[in-house]
CSV table of C-alpha atoms and ligand atoms in Angstrom, one decimal:
chain,number,residue,atom,x,y,z
A,1,MET,CA,0.0,0.0,0.0
A,2,SER,CA,1.4,3.3,-0.9
A,3,ALA,CA,1.7,6.0,1.8
A,4,PRO,CA,1.4,9.7,1.7
A,5,ALA,CA,4.8,10.7,0.5
A,6,THR,CA,5.3,14.0,2.3
A,7,VAL,CA,4.5,16.2,5.3
A,8,ILE,CA,4.0,19.9,4.8
A,9,MET,CA,6.3,22.2,6.9
A,10,THR,CA,6.2,25.9,7.3
A,11,THR,CA,9.3,28.1,7.6
A,12,ARG,CA,9.6,31.1,9.9
A,13,ASP,CA,9.1,33.1,6.7
A,14,ALA,CA,5.8,31.4,6.3
A,15,GLU,CA,6.9,29.5,3.2
A,16,THR,CA,5.8,25.9,3.0
A,17,PHE,CA,7.8,23.0,1.8
A,18,GLU,CA,7.2,19.3,1.6
A,19,VAL,CA,9.4,16.7,3.2
A,20,ALA,CA,9.3,13.0,2.4
A,21,THR,CA,10.1,11.6,5.8
A,22,GLY,CA,10.1,8.0,4.8
A,23,ALA,CA,8.4,6.6,7.9
A,24,LEU,CA,5.2,7.0,9.9
A,25,CYS,CA,7.2,7.5,13.2
A,26,LEU,CA,9.1,10.3,11.5
A,27,ASP,CA,5.9,11.9,10.2
A,28,PHE,CA,4.9,12.0,13.8
A,29,VAL,CA,8.2,13.5,15.0
A,30,TYR,CA,7.5,16.3,12.5
A,31,THR,CA,4.4,17.4,14.4
A,32,GLY,CA,6.5,19.4,16.9
A,33,GLY,CA,8.2,18.9,20.2
A,34,SER,CA,10.3,20.5,22.9
A,35,GLY,CA,12.9,23.2,22.5
A,36,GLU,CA,13.5,24.4,18.9
A,37,ARG,CA,10.9,22.0,17.6
A,38,SER,CA,8.1,23.8,19.5
A,39,TYR,CA,8.1,26.1,16.6
A,40,TRP,CA,6.4,23.3,14.6
A,41,GLU,CA,4.0,22.3,17.3
A,42,SER,CA,0.7,21.3,15.7
A,43,LEU,CA,-0.7,19.1,18.5
A,44,HIS,CA,-2.2,21.5,21.0
A,45,GLU,CA,-5.5,19.8,21.7
A,46,PRO,CA,-6.6,16.1,21.7
A,47,THR,CA,-8.6,16.9,18.6
A,48,ASP,CA,-5.4,17.9,16.8
A,49,LEU,CA,-4.0,14.5,17.6
A,50,ALA,CA,-7.1,12.7,16.3
A,51,ARG,CA,-7.0,14.8,13.1
A,52,TRP,CA,-3.3,13.9,12.7
A,53,PHE,CA,-4.1,10.2,12.8
A,54,GLN,CA,-7.0,10.7,10.4
A,55,GLN,CA,-4.6,12.2,7.9
A,56,SER,CA,-1.7,9.9,8.6
A,57,ARG,CA,-0.3,7.0,6.7
A,58,LEU,CA,-2.5,4.7,8.8
A,59,ALA,CA,-5.5,6.3,7.2
A,60,VAL,CA,-4.2,5.2,3.8
A,61,ILE,CA,-4.5,1.6,4.8
A,62,ALA,CA,-8.0,2.1,6.2
A,63,PRO,CA,-9.9,5.1,7.4
A,64,ILE,CA,-9.3,6.1,11.0
A,65,PRO,CA,-12.8,6.0,12.8
A,66,VAL,CA,-14.3,9.5,12.4
A,67,GLY,CA,-15.6,9.2,16.0
A,68,LEU,CA,-12.1,8.8,17.4
A,69,THR,CA,-12.1,10.6,20.7
A,70,LEU,CA,-8.8,11.2,22.4
A,71,SER,CA,-8.2,12.6,25.9
A,72,GLY,CA,-5.8,15.0,27.4
A,73,ASP,CA,-3.9,12.0,28.8
A,74,ASP,CA,-3.6,10.6,25.3
A,75,LEU,CA,-2.2,13.9,24.1
A,76,ALA,CA,0.3,14.1,27.0
A,77,ALA,CA,1.4,10.5,26.3
A,78,ALA,CA,1.7,11.3,22.6
A,79,HIS,CA,4.0,14.3,23.4
A,80,ASP,CA,6.2,12.1,25.6
A,81,LEU,CA,6.4,9.3,23.0
A,82,ARG,CA,7.3,11.9,20.4
A,83,GLU,CA,10.3,13.0,22.5
A,84,THR,CA,11.4,9.4,22.7
A,85,LEU,CA,10.9,9.0,18.9
A,86,TRP,CA,13.0,12.1,18.3
A,87,ARG,CA,15.9,10.8,20.4
A,88,VAL,CA,15.6,7.4,18.7
A,89,VAL,CA,15.8,8.7,15.1
A,90,ASN,CA,18.7,11.0,16.1
A,91,ASP,CA,20.5,7.9,17.5
A,92,LEU,CA,20.0,6.2,14.2
A,93,ALA,CA,21.2,9.3,12.3
A,94,ASP,CA,24.3,9.4,14.5
A,95,VAL,CA,24.8,5.6,14.3
A,96,ARG,CA,24.5,5.3,18.1
A,97,ALA,CA,22.9,2.6,20.2
A,98,LEU,CA,19.5,3.4,21.5
A,99,ASP,CA,19.3,4.7,25.1
A,100,PRO,CA,18.0,1.7,27.1
A,101,THR,CA,15.3,3.9,28.7
A,102,ASP,CA,14.0,4.9,25.2
A,103,ALA,CA,14.1,1.3,24.0
A,104,ALA,CA,12.0,0.4,27.1
A,105,THR,CA,9.5,3.2,26.4
A,106,LEU,CA,9.1,1.9,22.8
A,107,ASN,CA,8.6,-1.6,24.1
A,108,THR,CA,6.0,-0.4,26.7
A,109,TRP,CA,3.9,1.2,23.9
A,110,ALA,CA,4.5,-1.6,21.4
A,111,ARG,CA,3.2,-4.2,23.9
A,112,MET,CA,-0.2,-2.3,24.1
A,113,PRO,CA,-3.0,-3.9,22.0
A,114,ASP,CA,-2.6,-2.9,18.3
A,115,LEU,CA,-5.3,-1.3,16.2
A,116,PRO,CA,-6.8,-4.4,14.6
A,117,LEU,CA,-7.3,-4.3,10.8
A,118,ILE,CA,-10.5,-6.0,10.0
A,119,PHE,CA,-12.5,-6.9,6.9
A,120,ASN,CA,-15.7,-4.8,6.5
A,121,ASN,CA,-17.9,-5.1,3.5
A,122,GLY,CA,-15.1,-6.0,1.2
A,123,ARG,CA,-12.8,-3.3,2.5
A,124,ALA,CA,-10.1,-3.0,5.1
A,125,ALA,CA,-11.2,-1.1,8.3
A,126,TRP,CA,-9.7,-0.3,11.6
A,127,ALA,CA,-11.8,-1.9,14.3
A,128,GLU,CA,-13.8,0.5,16.4
A,129,PRO,CA,-13.6,1.8,19.0
A,130,ALA,CA,-10.0,2.9,18.5
A,131,ALA,CA,-8.2,4.0,21.7
A,132,GLY,CA,-5.3,6.4,21.9
A,133,SER,CA,-3.0,3.8,23.3
A,134,GLN,CA,-3.6,1.6,20.2
A,135,LEU,CA,-2.7,4.5,17.9
A,136,LEU,CA,0.5,5.3,19.9
A,137,SER,CA,1.3,1.6,19.9
A,138,ALA,CA,1.2,1.7,16.1
A,139,LEU,CA,3.8,4.6,16.2
A,140,ALA,CA,6.1,2.6,18.6
A,141,ARG,CA,5.9,-0.5,16.4
A,142,ASP,CA,6.7,1.5,13.3
A,143,ALA,CA,9.8,2.9,15.1
A,144,ILE,CA,10.9,-0.6,16.2
A,145,ALA,CA,10.4,-1.8,12.6
A,146,LEU,CA,12.7,1.0,11.4
A,147,VAL,CA,15.3,0.5,14.1
A,148,THR,CA,15.6,-3.2,13.2
A,149,SER,CA,15.3,-2.9,9.5
A,150,ARG,CA,18.1,-2.3,6.9
A,151,LEU,CA,16.8,1.2,6.5
A,152,ARG,CA,18.1,2.1,10.0
A,153,GLY,CA,21.4,3.0,8.2
A,154,ARG,CA,19.4,5.3,5.9
A,155,VAL,CA,18.1,7.6,8.6
A,156,ARG,CA,20.0,10.9,8.0
A,157,ARG,CA,20.0,14.5,9.0
A,158,CYS,CA,19.6,17.1,6.3
A,159,ALA,CA,23.0,18.2,4.9
A,160,ALA,CA,22.2,21.9,5.4
A,161,GLU,CA,24.3,23.1,8.3
A,162,ASP,CA,21.4,24.9,10.0
A,163,CYS,CA,18.8,22.2,9.5
A,164,ALA,CA,18.1,19.5,12.0
A,165,LEU,CA,15.4,17.7,10.0
A,166,LEU,CA,15.7,13.9,9.7
A,167,PHE,CA,14.5,11.6,7.0
A,168,VAL,CA,14.8,8.0,5.9
A,169,ASP,CA,16.4,7.8,2.5
A,170,THR,CA,14.2,5.2,0.8
A,171,SER,CA,15.6,6.0,-2.7
A,172,ARG,CA,17.3,3.2,-4.6
A,173,PRO,CA,20.7,5.0,-4.9
A,174,GLY,CA,20.6,6.1,-1.2
A,175,ALA,CA,22.3,9.4,-2.0
A,176,ARG,CA,19.6,11.8,-0.7
A,177,ARG,CA,21.1,14.8,1.2
A,178,TRP,CA,18.3,17.2,1.9
A,179,CYS,CA,15.1,17.3,3.9
A,180,ALA,CA,13.6,18.9,0.8
A,181,MET,CA,15.4,20.0,-2.3
A,182,THR,CA,12.9,22.9,-2.7
A,183,ARG,CA,14.1,24.3,0.6
A,184,CYS,CA,17.6,23.2,1.9
A,185,GLY,CA,18.9,21.9,-1.5
A,186,ASN,CA,18.2,25.1,-3.3
A,187,ARG,CA,19.2,27.3,-0.4
A,188,THR,CA,22.5,25.6,-0.1
A,189,LYS,CA,23.2,25.7,-3.8
A,190,ALA,CA,22.3,29.4,-4.0
A,191,ARG,CA,24.7,30.1,-1.1
A,192,THR,CA,27.5,28.1,-2.8
A,193,ARG,CA,27.0,30.1,-6.0
A,194,THR,CA,27.2,33.3,-4.0
A,195,ASP,CA,30.3,32.2,-2.1
A,196,ARG,CA,32.0,31.3,-5.4
A,197,HIS,CA,31.1,34.7,-6.8
A,198,HIS,CA,32.6,36.5,-3.9
A,199,HIS,CA,35.7,34.3,-4.0
A,200,PHE,CA,36.4,35.4,-7.6
A,201,ASP,CA,35.5,39.0,-7.1
A,202,PRO,CA,38.5,41.2,-6.5
A,203,GLU,CA,38.5,42.8,-3.1
A,204,PRO,CA,37.8,46.5,-3.2
A,205,GLY,CA,41.0,48.4,-3.7
A,206,SER,CA,43.0,45.3,-4.8
B,1,ZN,ZN1,16.9,20.7,5.6
């Protein structure tokens, strides 16, 4: 089943750009977080979290129940799990072993009952009612699948010096460098051209 290829990000200059993160758990990391990432925060209310799941890759497999109701506790748990996922994907990008506490957190969530995919009038459907813990469990399982797959070595940080965005390079050649070519790729190329220009310009008075 194909998945939505990108998440939409907004820069501080209010420009939008699309990032192909390569994994469900990374899509979730892109919803915000602590510190610098709070700029991206999009999960302010439990309804934001429900809406995120309804537009996530899980919804491509089968629709997320429209009546999904999540609590403040679910939101707090989602924020905590997101911090864990952020550290985990950074560990992968830096080729470091996972922190045992983070691994234990992933396992705690992954052990929760999963969201069952059922057969409904000839179509796939997520069984209702869907609980927040089942959805968070799906995120933890996705992270565990990534950590233990061959793609773990393809988790990278954008090559732009001032960009901390991570992605899984799922391309066949595996030579992806940028979070998004339309943002960091072009920015960096423009800067390189400018640098070269300055380099060949004679200094004033020389
Ligand atoms: Zn970037």
